[in-house]
Short mmCIF file of C-alpha atoms in Angstrom, two decimals:
data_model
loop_
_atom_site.label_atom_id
_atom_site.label_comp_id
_atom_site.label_asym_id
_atom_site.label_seq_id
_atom_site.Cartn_x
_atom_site.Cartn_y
_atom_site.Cartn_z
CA UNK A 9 -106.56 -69.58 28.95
CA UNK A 10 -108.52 -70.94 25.84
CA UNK A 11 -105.54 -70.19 23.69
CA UNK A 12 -103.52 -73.05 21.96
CA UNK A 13 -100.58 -72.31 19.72
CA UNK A 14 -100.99 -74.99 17.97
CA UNK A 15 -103.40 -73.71 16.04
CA UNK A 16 -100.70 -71.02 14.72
CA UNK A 17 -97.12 -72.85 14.82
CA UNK A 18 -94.96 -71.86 12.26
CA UNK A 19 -96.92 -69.15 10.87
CA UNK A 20 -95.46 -66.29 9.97
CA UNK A 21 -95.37 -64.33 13.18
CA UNK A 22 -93.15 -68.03 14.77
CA UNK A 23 -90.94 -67.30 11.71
CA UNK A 24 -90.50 -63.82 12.95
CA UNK A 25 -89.98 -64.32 16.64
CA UNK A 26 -87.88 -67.74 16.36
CA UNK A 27 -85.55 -66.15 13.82
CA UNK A 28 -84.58 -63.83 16.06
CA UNK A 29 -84.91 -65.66 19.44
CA UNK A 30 -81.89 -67.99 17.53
CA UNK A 31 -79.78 -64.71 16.63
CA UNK A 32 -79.98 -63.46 20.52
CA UNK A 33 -79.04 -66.92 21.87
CA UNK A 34 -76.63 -67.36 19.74
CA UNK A 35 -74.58 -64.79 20.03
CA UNK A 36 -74.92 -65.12 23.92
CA UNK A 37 -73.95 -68.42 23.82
CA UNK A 38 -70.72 -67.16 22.53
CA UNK A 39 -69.33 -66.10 26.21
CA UNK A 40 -68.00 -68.47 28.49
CA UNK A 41 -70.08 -67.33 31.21
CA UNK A 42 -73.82 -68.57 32.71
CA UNK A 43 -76.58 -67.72 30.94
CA UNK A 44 -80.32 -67.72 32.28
CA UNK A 45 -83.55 -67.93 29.85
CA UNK A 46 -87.28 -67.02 31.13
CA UNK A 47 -89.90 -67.87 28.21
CA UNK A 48 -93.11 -66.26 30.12
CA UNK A 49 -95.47 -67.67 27.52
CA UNK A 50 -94.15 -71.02 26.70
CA UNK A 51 -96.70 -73.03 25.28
CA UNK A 52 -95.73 -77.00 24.54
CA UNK A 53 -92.25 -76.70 23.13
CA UNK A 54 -92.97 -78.39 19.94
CA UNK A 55 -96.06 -78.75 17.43
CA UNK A 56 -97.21 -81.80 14.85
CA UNK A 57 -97.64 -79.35 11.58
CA UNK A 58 -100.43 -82.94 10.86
CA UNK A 59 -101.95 -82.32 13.57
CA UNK A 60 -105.53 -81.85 14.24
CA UNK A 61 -105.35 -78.10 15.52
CA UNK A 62 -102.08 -77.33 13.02
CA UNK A 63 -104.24 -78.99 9.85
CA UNK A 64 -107.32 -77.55 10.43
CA UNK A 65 -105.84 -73.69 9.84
CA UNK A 66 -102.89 -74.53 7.69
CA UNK A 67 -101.13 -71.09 8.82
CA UNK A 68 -97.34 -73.03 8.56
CA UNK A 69 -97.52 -73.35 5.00
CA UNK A 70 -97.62 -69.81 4.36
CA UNK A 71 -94.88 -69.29 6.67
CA UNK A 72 -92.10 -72.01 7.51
CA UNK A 73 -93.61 -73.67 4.96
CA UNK A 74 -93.21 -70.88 2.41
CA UNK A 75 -89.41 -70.14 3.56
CA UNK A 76 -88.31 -73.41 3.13
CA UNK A 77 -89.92 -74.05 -0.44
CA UNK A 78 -87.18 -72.85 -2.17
CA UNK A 79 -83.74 -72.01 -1.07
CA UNK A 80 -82.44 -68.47 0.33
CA UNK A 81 -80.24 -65.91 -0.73
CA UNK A 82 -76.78 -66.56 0.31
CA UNK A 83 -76.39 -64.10 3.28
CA UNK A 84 -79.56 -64.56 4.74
CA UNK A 85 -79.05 -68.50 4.41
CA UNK A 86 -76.35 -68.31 6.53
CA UNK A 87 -78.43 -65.88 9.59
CA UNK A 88 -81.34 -68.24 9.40
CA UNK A 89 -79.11 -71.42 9.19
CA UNK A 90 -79.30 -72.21 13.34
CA UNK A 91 -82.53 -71.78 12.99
CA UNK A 92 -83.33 -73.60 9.55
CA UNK A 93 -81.29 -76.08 10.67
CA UNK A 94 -82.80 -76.72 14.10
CA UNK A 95 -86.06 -77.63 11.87
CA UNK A 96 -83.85 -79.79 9.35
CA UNK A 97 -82.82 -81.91 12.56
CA UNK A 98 -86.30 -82.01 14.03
CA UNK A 99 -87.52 -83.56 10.53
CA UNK A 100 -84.85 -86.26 9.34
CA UNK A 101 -87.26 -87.53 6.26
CA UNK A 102 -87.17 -84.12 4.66
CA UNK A 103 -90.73 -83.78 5.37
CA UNK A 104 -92.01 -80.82 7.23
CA UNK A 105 -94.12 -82.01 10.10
CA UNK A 106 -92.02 -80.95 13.64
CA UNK A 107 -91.93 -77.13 14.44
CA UNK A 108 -89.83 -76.11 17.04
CA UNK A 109 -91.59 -73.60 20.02
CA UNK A 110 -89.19 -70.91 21.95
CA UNK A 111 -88.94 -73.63 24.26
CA UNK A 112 -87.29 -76.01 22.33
CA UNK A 113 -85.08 -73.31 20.27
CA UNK A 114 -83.86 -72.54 24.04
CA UNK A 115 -83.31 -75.63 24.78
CA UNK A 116 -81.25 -76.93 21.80
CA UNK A 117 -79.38 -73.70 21.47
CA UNK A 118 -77.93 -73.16 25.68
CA UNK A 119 -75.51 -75.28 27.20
CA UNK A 120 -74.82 -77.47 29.75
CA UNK A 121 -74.28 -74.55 32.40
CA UNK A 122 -76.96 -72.61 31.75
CA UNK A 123 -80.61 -72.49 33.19
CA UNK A 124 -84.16 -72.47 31.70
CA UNK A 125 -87.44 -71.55 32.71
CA UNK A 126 -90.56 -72.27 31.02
CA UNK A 127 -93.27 -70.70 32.48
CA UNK A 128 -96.98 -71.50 30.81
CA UNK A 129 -100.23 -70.99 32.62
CA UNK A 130 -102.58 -73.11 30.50
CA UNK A 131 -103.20 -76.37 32.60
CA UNK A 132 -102.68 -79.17 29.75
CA UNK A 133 -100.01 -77.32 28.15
CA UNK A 134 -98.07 -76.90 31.09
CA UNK A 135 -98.60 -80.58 31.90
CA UNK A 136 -97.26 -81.35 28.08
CA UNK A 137 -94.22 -78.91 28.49
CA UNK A 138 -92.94 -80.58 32.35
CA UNK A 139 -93.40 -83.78 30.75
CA UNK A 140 -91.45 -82.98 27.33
CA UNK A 141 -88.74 -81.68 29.05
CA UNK A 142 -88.63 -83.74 32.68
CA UNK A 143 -85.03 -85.56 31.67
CA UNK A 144 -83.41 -81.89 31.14
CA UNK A 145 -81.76 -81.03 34.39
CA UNK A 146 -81.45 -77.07 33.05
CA UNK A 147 -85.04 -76.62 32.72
CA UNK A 148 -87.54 -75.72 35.31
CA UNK A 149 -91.79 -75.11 34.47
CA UNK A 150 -93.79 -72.25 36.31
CA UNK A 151 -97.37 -72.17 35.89
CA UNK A 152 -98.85 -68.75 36.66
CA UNK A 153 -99.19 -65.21 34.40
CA UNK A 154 -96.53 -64.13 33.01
CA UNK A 155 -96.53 -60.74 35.21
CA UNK A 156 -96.30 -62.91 38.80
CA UNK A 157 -93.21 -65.11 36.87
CA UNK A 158 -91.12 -61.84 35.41
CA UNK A 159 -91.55 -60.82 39.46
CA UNK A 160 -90.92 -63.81 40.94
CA UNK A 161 -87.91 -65.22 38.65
CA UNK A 162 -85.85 -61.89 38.23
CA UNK A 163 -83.46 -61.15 39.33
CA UNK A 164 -81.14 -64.18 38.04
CA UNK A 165 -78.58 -65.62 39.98
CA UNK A 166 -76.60 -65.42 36.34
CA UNK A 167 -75.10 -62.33 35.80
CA UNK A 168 -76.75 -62.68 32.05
CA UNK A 169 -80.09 -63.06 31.04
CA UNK A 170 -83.02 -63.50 28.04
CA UNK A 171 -86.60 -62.93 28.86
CA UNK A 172 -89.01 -63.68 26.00
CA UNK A 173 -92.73 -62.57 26.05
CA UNK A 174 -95.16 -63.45 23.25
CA UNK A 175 -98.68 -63.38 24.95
CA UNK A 176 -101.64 -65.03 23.34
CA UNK A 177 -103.82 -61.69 23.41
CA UNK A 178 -107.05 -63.16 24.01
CA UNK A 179 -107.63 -60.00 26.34
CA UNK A 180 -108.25 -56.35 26.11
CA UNK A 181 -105.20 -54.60 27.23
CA UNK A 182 -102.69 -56.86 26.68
CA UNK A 183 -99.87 -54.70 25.19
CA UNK A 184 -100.08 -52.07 28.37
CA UNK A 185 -99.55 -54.86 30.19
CA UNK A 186 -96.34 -55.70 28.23
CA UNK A 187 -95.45 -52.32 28.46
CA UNK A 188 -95.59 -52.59 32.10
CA UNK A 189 -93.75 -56.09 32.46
CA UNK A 190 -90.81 -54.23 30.39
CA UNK A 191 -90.43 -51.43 33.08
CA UNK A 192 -90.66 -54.85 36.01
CA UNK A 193 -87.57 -56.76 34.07
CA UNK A 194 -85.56 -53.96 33.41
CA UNK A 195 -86.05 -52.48 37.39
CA UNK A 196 -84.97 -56.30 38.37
CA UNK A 197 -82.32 -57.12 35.98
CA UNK A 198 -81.13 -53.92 33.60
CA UNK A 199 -78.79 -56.15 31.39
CA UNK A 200 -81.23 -58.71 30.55
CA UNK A 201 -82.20 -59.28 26.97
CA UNK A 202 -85.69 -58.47 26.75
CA UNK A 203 -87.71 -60.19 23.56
CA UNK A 204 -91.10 -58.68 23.35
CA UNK A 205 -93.74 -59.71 20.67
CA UNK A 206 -96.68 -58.16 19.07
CA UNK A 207 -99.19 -58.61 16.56
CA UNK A 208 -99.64 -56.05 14.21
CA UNK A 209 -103.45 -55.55 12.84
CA UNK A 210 -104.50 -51.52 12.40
CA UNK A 211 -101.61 -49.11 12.49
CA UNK A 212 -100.81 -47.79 15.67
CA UNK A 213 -102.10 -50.21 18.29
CA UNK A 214 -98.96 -51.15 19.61
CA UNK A 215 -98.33 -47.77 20.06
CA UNK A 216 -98.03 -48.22 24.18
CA UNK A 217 -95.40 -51.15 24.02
CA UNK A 218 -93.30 -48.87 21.64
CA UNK A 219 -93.33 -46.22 23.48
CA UNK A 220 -92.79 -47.89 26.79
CA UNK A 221 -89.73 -49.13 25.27
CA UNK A 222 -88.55 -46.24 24.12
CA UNK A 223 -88.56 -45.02 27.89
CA UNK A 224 -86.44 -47.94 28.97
CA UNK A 225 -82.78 -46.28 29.83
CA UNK A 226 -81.03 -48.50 27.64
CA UNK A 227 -79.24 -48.36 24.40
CA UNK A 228 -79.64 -49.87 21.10
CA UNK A 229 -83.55 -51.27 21.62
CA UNK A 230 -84.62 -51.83 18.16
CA UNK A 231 -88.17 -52.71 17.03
CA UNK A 232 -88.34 -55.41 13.56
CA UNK A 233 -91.23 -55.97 11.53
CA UNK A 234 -92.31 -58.14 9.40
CA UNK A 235 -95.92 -57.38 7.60
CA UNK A 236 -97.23 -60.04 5.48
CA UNK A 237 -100.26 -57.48 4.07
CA UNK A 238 -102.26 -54.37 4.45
CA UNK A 239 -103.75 -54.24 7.98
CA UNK A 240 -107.07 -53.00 9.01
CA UNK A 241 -109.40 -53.03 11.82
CA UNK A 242 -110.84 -56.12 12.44
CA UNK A 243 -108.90 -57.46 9.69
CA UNK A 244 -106.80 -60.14 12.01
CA UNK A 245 -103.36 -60.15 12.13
CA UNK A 246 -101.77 -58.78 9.24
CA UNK A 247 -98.28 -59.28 10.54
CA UNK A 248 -96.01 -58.97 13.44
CA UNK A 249 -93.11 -57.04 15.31
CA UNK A 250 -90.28 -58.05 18.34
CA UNK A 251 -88.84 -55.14 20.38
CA UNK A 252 -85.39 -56.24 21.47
CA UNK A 253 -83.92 -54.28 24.59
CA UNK A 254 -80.05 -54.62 25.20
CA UNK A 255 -79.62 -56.71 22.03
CA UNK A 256 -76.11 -58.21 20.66
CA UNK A 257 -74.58 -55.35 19.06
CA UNK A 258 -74.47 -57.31 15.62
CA UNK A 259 -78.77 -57.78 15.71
CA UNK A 260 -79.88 -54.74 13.99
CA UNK A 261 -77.68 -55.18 10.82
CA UNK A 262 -78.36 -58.83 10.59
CA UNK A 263 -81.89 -58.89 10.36
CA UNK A 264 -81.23 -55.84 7.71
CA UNK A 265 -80.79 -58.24 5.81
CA UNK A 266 -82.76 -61.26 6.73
CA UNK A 267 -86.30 -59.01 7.06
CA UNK A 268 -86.40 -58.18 3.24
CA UNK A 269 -85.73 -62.09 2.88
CA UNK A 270 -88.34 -62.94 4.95
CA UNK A 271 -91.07 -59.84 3.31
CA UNK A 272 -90.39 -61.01 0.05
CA UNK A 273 -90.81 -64.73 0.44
CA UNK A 274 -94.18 -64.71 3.20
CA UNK A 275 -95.66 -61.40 2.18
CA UNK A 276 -99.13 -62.36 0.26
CA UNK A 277 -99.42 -61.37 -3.77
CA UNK A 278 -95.62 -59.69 -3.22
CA UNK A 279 -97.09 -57.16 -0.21
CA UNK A 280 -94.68 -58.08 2.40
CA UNK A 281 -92.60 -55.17 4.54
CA UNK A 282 -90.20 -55.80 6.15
CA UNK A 283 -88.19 -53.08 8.29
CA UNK A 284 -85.79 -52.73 11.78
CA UNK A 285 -85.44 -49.50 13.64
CA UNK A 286 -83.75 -48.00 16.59
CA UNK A 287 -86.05 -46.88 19.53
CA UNK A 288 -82.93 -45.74 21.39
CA UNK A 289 -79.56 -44.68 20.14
CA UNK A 290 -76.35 -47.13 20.60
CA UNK A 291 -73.96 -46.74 22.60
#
């Protein structure tokens, strides 16, 4: 509850998790048929990089900052452009100082038919997020954990679905607890497109939300990281990962190509890994 992403907005973990939150949507976005997004951790929808909280870390400048100082390599230009371009629109002057949240890459990337819901349990941030987006008919805010909101929202009335989790982890525990919520969506809904972050600090701990994963009956769940240096124990977070369960078919080779992008040009001194695996085999 004392978390507030604004502190971390467009580090390199958002980089991560909003590059390929754009690639899921759109794809999906493709089909003429209804599509329903649940972001379970929500936070404000968008962040001043000037700001107080945003200035007084400075983590954006060695991520969206860094990977829009110079420009990309041609094919990973053109997988990052939704997304690139989504921050382009959000900053007319040219000068970096609007990032866009999940909740306002959902927003600007579904249509008129489909449905939102932003779910966010800290008090003044969900009172910022109902008031940001109180004109858009689509969107509806919860305000309790993310657990109770996977239960209550799911099944969709839409035959499709995304469900994004990216907890704070300001608790012990907090990837079992993912690891859980993955076996609650997929019992509720077993097509929806699941979008699970987690930090990555010493190797191994997210060991439970991997494996959990891996359990899921479905096909194709792949697991992309992106480490920005060497992690240790109490050495903070050193990087991050997104499992993706039943993801567009085309997911695993694009961000084969836009992870070494995205290594090369955060990664500190030249350290940064980049990689994308299967947990389950494809169909």
């Amino acid at each position: 509850m004392n978390y507030r992403h604004a502190y971390h907005a467009g580090n390199h973990a958002d980089v991560l998790k909003h590059a390929v939150l754009a690639r899921v949507l759109g794809y999906l976005v493709q089909k003429d048929k209804p599509l329903a997004v649940l972001d379970a951790h929500a936070g404000i929808g968008r962040y001043d990089l000037k700001g107080a909280e945003a200035y007084k870390t400075g983590e954006w400048k060695d991520g969206i900052g860094r990977l829009l100082a110079e420009p990309l390599p041609e094919d990973a230009r053109g997988l990052l452009a939704t997304y690139l371009n989504m921050i382009r629109d959000l900053n007319p002057d040219g000068t970096l100082r609007i990032y866009p949240g999940s909740p306002e890459i959902i927003a600007r990337l579904l249509r008129r038919s489909d449905r939102i819901i932003l779910n966010e349990l800290h008090p003044a941030d969900a009172d910022t997020l109902a008031a940001r987006y109180a004109s858009d008919k689509r969107v509806r805010i919860t305000r309790v954990d993310a657990a109770q909101a996977v239960k209550a929202e799911l099944p969709f009335t839409e035959r499709r679905g995304v469900v994004l989790i990216d907890p704070a982890f300001e608790v012990a525990g907090e990837l079992e607890k993912m690891a859980r919520m993955l076996g609650h969506i997929h019992a509720r809904m077993q097509n929806t497109t699941i979008i699970a972050w987690y930090p990555l600090k010493q190797e191994g701990a997210e060991a439970a939300l991997l494996d959990a994963a891996t359990a899921l009956p479905c096909a194709g769940t792949i697991a992309a990281e992106l480490r920005v240096r060497e992690g240790f124990a109490e050495g903070g977070l050193a990087g991050s990962g997104v499992v993706v369960v039943n993801p567009p078919h085309t997911l695993k080779a694009e961000l084969g190509i836009i992870l070494p992008v995205l290594a090369a040009r955060l990664g500190a001194a030249k350290w940064g890994r980049g990689s994308v695996r299967e947990l389950t085999p494809p169909r």
